[in-house]
Amino acid sequence: MSDAADQIFAALKQSSQSGAPLYLQLRKSIEDAVNRGLIGPGDALPSERDIATKADISRVTVRKAVQDLVKGGILVQRHGSGTFVAPRMERVEQSLSRLTSFTEDMARRGMAVRSAWLDRGLYAPSPDEMMVLGLSSSELVARVARLRIANDTPLAIERASLSASVLPDPAGIGSSLYAALELTGNRPVRAVQRISAANLGEGDARLLEVPPGIAGLHIERISYLASGKVIEFTRSIYRGDAYDFVAELRLTGPSEEGRS
Ligand code: GLP
């Protein structure tokens, strides 16, 4: 059995005199082991069965303690591979004045970027897509939906829509949408971004490995070519615990007033 397991059981033995319900004692033992750094971010928790057998408590009790810690964001569960101590988030500071791609933003910070595909294909456009991208109902929209991951931590879910005439093969973009658009001379030069608060629903929270209901950011980016044509309509959900968006503000002098 792992060191992590031994640490938890040692803590559990010490607290077993406290008279509190068993699942609370177990929850506290695991939480203490995490807080004291005895088990670190990304470490696997022993299996439910191992904990139950070694601590001589029921699996239902173990499950209840573990579920509480998952809800609190201390542990994360990955389907098929078990329960782990949640990764510690280093917040990403993101400027709101540069039109950069996710790949460029993360690479600049020295973070390893990858994406998991959620969807890519050509579809009949939704009314929103028709309006924003200027498509007619007989045209197709290319959709590219990805879970964006930096240093193995999922940071955002991005759902981009572009005209199929610009992106006829959404499966062929490789790892960066903007790099693919650059190759065909379609990289945007200007964008309008709208950021609003959102509580994460079950599905998004599961993908982002955070408890459902926690705060996130809904970000909508509409980007343009130099000609003024809309090229990209992207709706994203970012982890609220991972991002700080930073904008530089300047005092408007008398000569500037009324311009914006
Ligand atoms: C950012 C933007 C998206 C854009 C994406 C492109 O994350 N919020 O609107 O689609 O960058 O990133 P990449 O070129 O890495 O695919």
PDB file of N, CA, C and O and ligand atoms in Angstrom, residues 100-103 146 148 158 160 175-179 193 221 232 234 236 238, ligand 1:
ATOM      1  N   THR A 100      -4.303  37.367 -28.856  1.00  0.00           N
ATOM      2  CA  THR A 100      -3.411  36.209 -28.966  1.00  0.00           C
ATOM      3  C   THR A 100      -4.236  34.929 -28.902  1.00  0.00           C
ATOM      4  O   THR A 100      -5.412  34.936 -28.537  1.00  0.00           O
ATOM      5  N   SER A 101      -3.586  33.826 -29.230  1.00  0.00           N
ATOM      6  CA  SER A 101      -4.282  32.536 -29.168  1.00  0.00           C
ATOM      7  C   SER A 101      -3.938  31.844 -27.852  1.00  0.00           C
ATOM      8  O   SER A 101      -2.945  32.187 -27.193  1.00  0.00           O
ATOM      9  N   PHE A 102      -4.726  30.858 -27.508  1.00  0.00           N
ATOM     10  CA  PHE A 102      -4.477  30.086 -26.291  1.00  0.00           C
ATOM     11  C   PHE A 102      -3.079  29.470 -26.352  1.00  0.00           C
ATOM     12  O   PHE A 102      -2.317  29.527 -25.384  1.00  0.00           O
ATOM     13  N   THR A 103      -2.737  28.918 -27.516  1.00  0.00           N
ATOM     14  CA  THR A 103      -1.431  28.259 -27.669  1.00  0.00           C
ATOM     15  C   THR A 103      -0.303  29.250 -27.400  1.00  0.00           C
ATOM     16  O   THR A 103       0.650  28.947 -26.670  1.00  0.00           O
ATOM     17  N   ARG A 146     -13.120  22.405 -28.070  1.00  0.00           N
ATOM     18  CA  ARG A 146     -11.970  21.757 -27.429  1.00  0.00           C
ATOM     19  C   ARG A 146     -11.900  22.050 -25.940  1.00  0.00           C
ATOM     20  O   ARG A 146     -12.288  23.131 -25.494  1.00  0.00           O
ATOM     21  N   ARG A 148      -9.240  22.924 -23.402  1.00  0.00           N
ATOM     22  CA  ARG A 148      -7.864  23.434 -23.494  1.00  0.00           C
ATOM     23  C   ARG A 148      -7.130  23.131 -22.194  1.00  0.00           C
ATOM     24  O   ARG A 148      -7.611  23.463 -21.102  1.00  0.00           O
ATOM     25  N   GLU A 158     -13.533  25.660 -25.073  1.00  0.00           N
ATOM     26  CA  GLU A 158     -13.732  26.669 -26.122  1.00  0.00           C
ATOM     27  C   GLU A 158     -14.512  26.072 -27.285  1.00  0.00           C
ATOM     28  O   GLU A 158     -14.138  25.018 -27.804  1.00  0.00           O
ATOM     29  N   ALA A 160     -15.596  27.143 -30.897  1.00  0.00           N
ATOM     30  CA  ALA A 160     -15.445  28.148 -31.959  1.00  0.00           C
ATOM     31  C   ALA A 160     -16.321  27.795 -33.145  1.00  0.00           C
ATOM     32  O   ALA A 160     -16.462  26.620 -33.502  1.00  0.00           O
ATOM     33  N   SER A 175      -2.978  21.739 -33.802  1.00  0.00           N
ATOM     34  CA  SER A 175      -3.140  22.098 -32.397  1.00  0.00           C
ATOM     35  C   SER A 175      -3.561  23.548 -32.187  1.00  0.00           C
ATOM     36  O   SER A 175      -3.951  23.917 -31.088  1.00  0.00           O
ATOM     37  N   SER A 176      -3.491  24.401 -33.222  1.00  0.00           N
ATOM     38  CA  SER A 176      -3.859  25.809 -33.032  1.00  0.00           C
ATOM     39  C   SER A 176      -4.773  26.307 -34.151  1.00  0.00           C
ATOM     40  O   SER A 176      -4.404  26.262 -35.332  1.00  0.00           O
ATOM     41  N   LEU A 177      -5.920  26.794 -33.762  1.00  0.00           N
ATOM     42  CA  LEU A 177      -6.862  27.346 -34.740  1.00  0.00           C
ATOM     43  C   LEU A 177      -6.263  28.579 -35.417  1.00  0.00           C
ATOM     44  O   LEU A 177      -6.334  28.735 -36.637  1.00  0.00           O
ATOM     45  N   TYR A 178      -5.654  29.473 -34.603  1.00  0.00           N
ATOM     46  CA  TYR A 178      -5.113  30.702 -35.178  1.00  0.00           C
ATOM     47  C   TYR A 178      -3.945  30.407 -36.126  1.00  0.00           C
ATOM     48  O   TYR A 178      -3.776  31.085 -37.138  1.00  0.00           O
ATOM     49  N   ALA A 179      -3.143  29.392 -35.799  1.00  0.00           N
ATOM     50  CA  ALA A 179      -2.033  29.031 -36.701  1.00  0.00           C
ATOM     51  C   ALA A 179      -2.611  28.533 -38.019  1.00  0.00           C
ATOM     52  O   ALA A 179      -2.107  28.871 -39.101  1.00  0.00           O
ATOM     53  N   GLN A 193     -14.388  41.161 -27.095  1.00  0.00           N
ATOM     54  CA  GLN A 193     -14.545  40.060 -26.142  1.00  0.00           C
ATOM     55  C   GLN A 193     -15.473  40.480 -25.010  1.00  0.00           C
ATOM     56  O   GLN A 193     -15.307  41.544 -24.439  1.00  0.00           O
ATOM     57  N   ARG A 221     -15.909  35.671 -27.831  1.00  0.00           N
ATOM     58  CA  ARG A 221     -15.009  36.477 -28.669  1.00  0.00           C
ATOM     59  C   ARG A 221     -15.529  36.483 -30.105  1.00  0.00           C
ATOM     60  O   ARG A 221     -15.775  35.427 -30.686  1.00  0.00           O
ATOM     61  N   GLU A 232     -14.441  34.758 -36.682  1.00  0.00           N
ATOM     62  CA  GLU A 232     -14.545  33.765 -35.606  1.00  0.00           C
ATOM     63  C   GLU A 232     -15.595  34.185 -34.589  1.00  0.00           C
ATOM     64  O   GLU A 232     -15.671  35.354 -34.222  1.00  0.00           O
ATOM     65  N   THR A 234     -16.493  32.665 -30.958  1.00  0.00           N
ATOM     66  CA  THR A 234     -16.121  31.622 -29.995  1.00  0.00           C
ATOM     67  C   THR A 234     -16.766  31.876 -28.644  1.00  0.00           C
ATOM     68  O   THR A 234     -16.698  32.991 -28.111  1.00  0.00           O
ATOM     69  N   SER A 236     -16.663  30.493 -24.783  1.00  0.00           N
ATOM     70  CA  SER A 236     -15.798  29.680 -23.933  1.00  0.00           C
ATOM     71  C   SER A 236     -16.240  29.744 -22.484  1.00  0.00           C
ATOM     72  O   SER A 236     -16.862  30.712 -22.062  1.00  0.00           O
ATOM     73  N   TYR A 238     -14.242  29.483 -18.913  1.00  0.00           N
ATOM     74  CA  TYR A 238     -12.935  29.410 -18.262  1.00  0.00           C
ATOM     75  C   TYR A 238     -13.115  29.130 -16.783  1.00  0.00           C
ATOM     76  O   TYR A 238     -14.109  29.532 -16.183  1.00  0.00           O
TER      77      TYR A 238
HETATM   78  C1  GLP B   1      -8.159  32.023 -27.385  1.00  0.00           C
HETATM   79  C2  GLP B   1      -9.503  32.645 -27.705  1.00  0.00           C
HETATM   80  C3  GLP B   1     -10.303  31.872 -28.725  1.00  0.00           C
HETATM   81  C4  GLP B   1      -9.444  31.426 -29.891  1.00  0.00           C
HETATM   82  C5  GLP B   1      -8.272  30.655 -29.382  1.00  0.00           C
HETATM   83  C6  GLP B   1      -7.360  30.170 -30.488  1.00  0.00           C
HETATM   84  O1  GLP B   1      -8.246  31.083 -26.391  1.00  0.00           O
HETATM   85  N1  GLP B   1     -10.294  32.856 -26.512  1.00  0.00           N
HETATM   86  O2  GLP B   1     -11.349  32.720 -29.189  1.00  0.00           O
HETATM   87  O3  GLP B   1     -10.219  30.636 -30.763  1.00  0.00           O
HETATM   88  O4  GLP B   1      -7.502  31.460 -28.519  1.00  0.00           O
HETATM   89  O5  GLP B   1      -6.363  29.401 -29.883  1.00  0.00           O
HETATM   90  P1  GLP B   1      -5.467  28.344 -30.634  1.00  0.00           P
HETATM   91  O6  GLP B   1      -4.862  29.047 -31.811  1.00  0.00           O
HETATM   92  O7  GLP B   1      -4.473  27.902 -29.636  1.00  0.00           O
HETATM   93  O8  GLP B   1      -6.365  27.225 -31.104  1.00  0.00           O
END
